[in-house]
Amino acid sequence: MPVDDLWFLADRATQVGERAYHRLDDGHDEYLACDQTRDVCREQFERVAERVAQSGAPFGAHTVVYRDGGELLLVYHEGVDKWVVPGGGVHPEESFREAAERELAEEAGVAADYDGLALLGRIDVHHGSYAVTGALPVFAAEARTHEPAVEDPDGEITAAEWFDVLPEDTRDREDLRQWRDRALPV
């Protein structure tokens, strides 16, 4: 992709990402802000910018699932070598919440009642002088079923487990702990 095309893609994608962020912000009263910045290689920057241009969210939509006592459901993602909340890409015909629900079913096989938004962030991704901004929506949901079953069609998720104490290798561990401490009575 020529340099000027990359700037154009990043600019257009950022507009889509900002609109997605503001729609989520306007539609939810309470959530924990979790802004992030990442520097990536050119190839990854192009992939991220294309995803933001399509949906507004570079890493899709996710769900923090909880049950009585404050335990959180995490899935092990082989690609990032960490425990993460279930979630992934948004299909063109889906809302963020629909994508989060589909991904939860695929990655953990747990049914849940959605409460709203747990976390919302702007994620700024940079490559040199190029930048793109997208939304990072993480919904909150209370589990109705408690036995996880991984059925990930992508094969990236290899385990799903409940945690009272989040493992050290949990992505966004502090944001999840802060949300749990604020949102869930223990």
Short mmCIF file of C-alpha atoms in Angstrom, two decimals:
data_model
loop_
_atom_site.label_atom_id
_atom_site.label_comp_id
_atom_site.label_asym_id
_atom_site.label_seq_id
_atom_site.Cartn_x
_atom_site.Cartn_y
_atom_site.Cartn_z
CA MET A 1 0.00 0.00 0.00
CA PRO A 2 1.53 3.36 -0.98
CA VAL A 3 2.28 5.80 1.83
CA ASP A 4 -0.50 8.28 0.92
CA ASP A 5 -3.04 5.44 0.77
CA LEU A 6 -2.05 4.38 4.28
CA TRP A 7 -2.60 7.92 5.57
CA PHE A 8 -6.00 8.03 3.84
CA LEU A 9 -6.99 4.62 5.29
CA ALA A 10 -5.90 5.66 8.80
CA ASP A 11 -7.80 8.97 8.58
CA ARG A 12 -11.00 7.32 7.32
CA ALA A 13 -10.69 4.52 9.88
CA THR A 14 -10.21 6.98 12.75
CA GLN A 15 -13.45 8.74 11.77
CA VAL A 16 -15.29 5.40 11.90
CA GLY A 17 -13.59 4.53 15.20
CA GLU A 18 -14.48 7.85 16.82
CA ARG A 19 -18.13 7.53 15.72
CA ALA A 20 -18.26 4.00 17.18
CA TYR A 21 -16.75 5.21 20.46
CA HIS A 22 -19.25 8.08 20.76
CA ARG A 23 -22.23 5.81 19.95
CA LEU A 24 -21.14 3.44 22.72
CA ASP A 25 -20.46 6.30 25.14
CA ASP A 26 -23.84 7.93 24.42
CA GLY A 27 -25.66 4.61 24.82
CA HIS A 28 -24.25 3.66 28.23
CA ASP A 29 -24.25 5.61 31.47
CA GLU A 30 -21.61 3.79 33.49
CA TYR A 31 -18.43 2.03 32.50
CA LEU A 32 -14.76 2.07 33.34
CA ALA A 33 -12.57 3.94 30.85
CA CYS A 34 -9.62 1.88 29.63
CA ASP A 35 -7.72 3.84 26.99
CA GLN A 36 -4.65 2.23 25.43
CA THR A 37 -1.83 3.10 23.04
CA ARG A 38 0.14 0.61 20.99
CA ASP A 39 3.04 0.90 18.57
CA VAL A 40 3.02 -1.76 15.87
CA CYS A 41 4.79 -2.72 12.67
CA ARG A 42 3.49 -1.46 9.32
CA GLU A 43 1.81 -4.76 8.38
CA GLN A 44 -0.08 -4.93 11.68
CA PHE A 45 -0.98 -1.24 11.41
CA GLU A 46 -2.60 -1.84 8.01
CA ARG A 47 -4.63 -4.79 9.38
CA VAL A 48 -5.77 -2.77 12.40
CA ALA A 49 -6.70 0.25 10.27
CA GLU A 50 -8.75 -1.95 7.92
CA ARG A 51 -10.64 -3.51 10.87
CA VAL A 52 -11.32 -0.07 12.38
CA ALA A 53 -12.55 1.18 8.97
CA GLN A 54 -14.98 -1.76 8.81
CA SER A 55 -16.42 -1.78 12.34
CA GLY A 56 -14.86 0.98 14.42
CA ALA A 57 -13.17 -1.53 16.72
CA PRO A 58 -9.70 -2.89 15.96
CA PHE A 59 -10.07 -5.92 18.22
CA GLY A 60 -13.83 -6.47 18.07
CA ALA A 61 -16.19 -6.67 21.03
CA HIS A 62 -15.68 -8.58 24.27
CA THR A 63 -17.52 -9.67 27.40
CA VAL A 64 -16.42 -9.74 31.02
CA VAL A 65 -18.55 -12.55 32.45
CA TYR A 66 -19.01 -12.84 36.21
CA ARG A 67 -20.83 -15.09 38.64
CA ASP A 68 -21.76 -14.97 42.32
CA GLY A 69 -18.75 -14.31 44.49
CA GLY A 70 -17.02 -12.15 41.89
CA GLU A 71 -15.35 -14.88 39.84
CA LEU A 72 -14.57 -13.88 36.25
CA LEU A 73 -14.53 -16.12 33.20
CA LEU A 74 -11.35 -15.98 31.13
CA VAL A 75 -10.27 -17.84 28.02
CA TYR A 76 -6.71 -18.75 27.07
CA HIS A 77 -5.74 -17.21 23.72
CA GLU A 78 -2.80 -19.05 22.16
CA GLY A 79 -2.02 -16.19 19.75
CA VAL A 80 -1.32 -13.71 22.53
CA ASP A 81 -0.21 -16.36 25.06
CA LYS A 82 -2.45 -14.87 27.76
CA TRP A 83 -5.75 -15.26 29.56
CA VAL A 84 -8.27 -12.80 28.09
CA VAL A 85 -11.97 -12.03 28.28
CA PRO A 86 -13.95 -13.76 25.51
CA GLY A 87 -14.41 -11.69 22.39
CA GLY A 88 -13.42 -11.03 18.83
CA GLY A 89 -14.26 -9.59 15.46
CA VAL A 90 -17.50 -7.91 14.47
CA HIS A 91 -19.29 -9.19 11.36
CA PRO A 92 -20.76 -6.53 9.04
CA GLU A 93 -24.37 -7.29 10.02
CA GLU A 94 -23.70 -7.38 13.80
CA SER A 95 -23.85 -4.81 16.55
CA PHE A 96 -21.00 -4.80 19.04
CA ARG A 97 -23.16 -6.57 21.59
CA GLU A 98 -24.26 -9.23 19.10
CA ALA A 99 -20.61 -9.86 18.25
CA ALA A 100 -19.71 -10.11 21.95
CA GLU A 101 -22.54 -12.61 22.54
CA ARG A 102 -21.52 -14.74 19.53
CA GLU A 103 -17.88 -14.74 20.57
CA LEU A 104 -18.79 -15.70 24.16
CA ALA A 105 -20.78 -18.69 22.87
CA GLU A 106 -17.93 -19.80 20.58
CA GLU A 107 -15.03 -19.25 22.94
CA ALA A 108 -16.53 -20.30 26.28
CA GLY A 109 -19.96 -21.86 25.65
CA VAL A 110 -21.50 -20.02 28.60
CA ALA A 111 -24.94 -18.40 28.51
CA ALA A 112 -25.15 -14.98 30.17
CA ASP A 113 -27.49 -12.05 30.82
CA TYR A 114 -25.95 -8.79 29.59
CA ASP A 115 -25.93 -5.78 31.95
CA GLY A 116 -24.45 -3.07 29.77
CA LEU A 117 -20.93 -1.87 29.20
CA ALA A 118 -18.18 -2.78 31.68
CA LEU A 119 -15.23 -1.11 29.98
CA LEU A 120 -14.88 1.27 27.08
CA GLY A 121 -11.67 2.56 25.70
CA ARG A 122 -10.15 4.41 22.84
CA ILE A 123 -7.27 2.45 21.45
CA ASP A 124 -4.65 4.49 19.60
CA VAL A 125 -2.44 2.43 17.31
CA HIS A 126 0.71 3.97 15.85
CA HIS A 127 3.25 3.13 13.19
CA GLY A 128 5.82 5.86 12.80
CA SER A 129 3.91 9.06 12.03
CA TYR A 130 0.69 7.16 11.21
CA ALA A 131 -2.05 6.77 13.80
CA VAL A 132 -5.50 5.24 13.95
CA THR A 133 -8.04 5.36 16.78
CA GLY A 134 -10.73 2.79 17.41
CA ALA A 135 -13.20 1.79 20.11
CA LEU A 136 -12.60 -1.03 22.58
CA PRO A 137 -16.02 -2.17 23.93
CA VAL A 138 -16.18 -4.75 26.73
CA PHE A 139 -19.69 -5.66 27.89
CA ALA A 140 -20.65 -6.99 31.33
CA ALA A 141 -22.73 -10.13 31.68
CA GLU A 142 -23.82 -12.38 34.54
CA ALA A 143 -23.45 -16.08 33.81
CA ARG A 144 -26.60 -18.21 33.59
CA THR A 145 -24.60 -21.39 32.97
CA HIS A 146 -21.31 -22.15 34.63
CA GLU A 147 -19.59 -25.01 32.78
CA PRO A 148 -17.36 -23.57 30.04
CA ALA A 149 -17.01 -25.42 26.74
CA VAL A 150 -14.58 -24.10 24.12
CA GLU A 151 -15.88 -24.38 20.55
CA ASP A 152 -13.70 -21.75 18.89
CA PRO A 153 -13.85 -22.12 15.10
CA ASP A 154 -10.53 -20.24 14.78
CA GLY A 155 -8.69 -22.61 17.11
CA GLU A 156 -7.09 -19.70 19.01
CA ILE A 157 -8.86 -20.40 22.31
CA THR A 158 -7.66 -23.54 24.10
CA ALA A 159 -9.20 -23.22 27.57
CA ALA A 160 -11.96 -21.41 29.48
CA GLU A 161 -11.94 -21.17 33.28
CA TRP A 162 -13.42 -19.23 36.19
CA PHE A 163 -11.00 -17.20 38.33
CA ASP A 164 -11.35 -15.60 41.73
CA VAL A 165 -7.74 -14.42 41.58
CA LEU A 166 -6.79 -13.35 38.07
CA PRO A 167 -3.64 -15.01 36.72
CA GLU A 168 -0.54 -12.85 36.33
CA ASP A 169 -0.66 -13.51 32.57
CA THR A 170 -4.10 -11.92 32.15
CA ARG A 171 -4.33 -9.25 29.45
CA ASP A 172 -5.67 -5.98 30.91
CA ARG A 173 -5.52 -7.52 34.40
CA GLU A 174 -5.59 -4.22 36.30
CA ASP A 175 -8.57 -2.88 34.33
CA LEU A 176 -10.50 -6.10 35.04
CA ARG A 177 -9.62 -6.02 38.75
CA GLN A 178 -10.61 -2.37 39.00
CA TRP A 179 -13.94 -3.02 37.24
CA ARG A 180 -14.70 -6.05 39.44
CA ASP A 181 -13.88 -4.14 42.64
CA ARG A 182 -16.11 -1.26 41.56
CA ALA A 183 -19.02 -3.15 40.00
CA LEU A 184 -19.45 -6.41 41.90
CA PRO A 185 -20.44 -6.75 45.54
CA VAL A 186 -18.20 -9.33 47.18
#
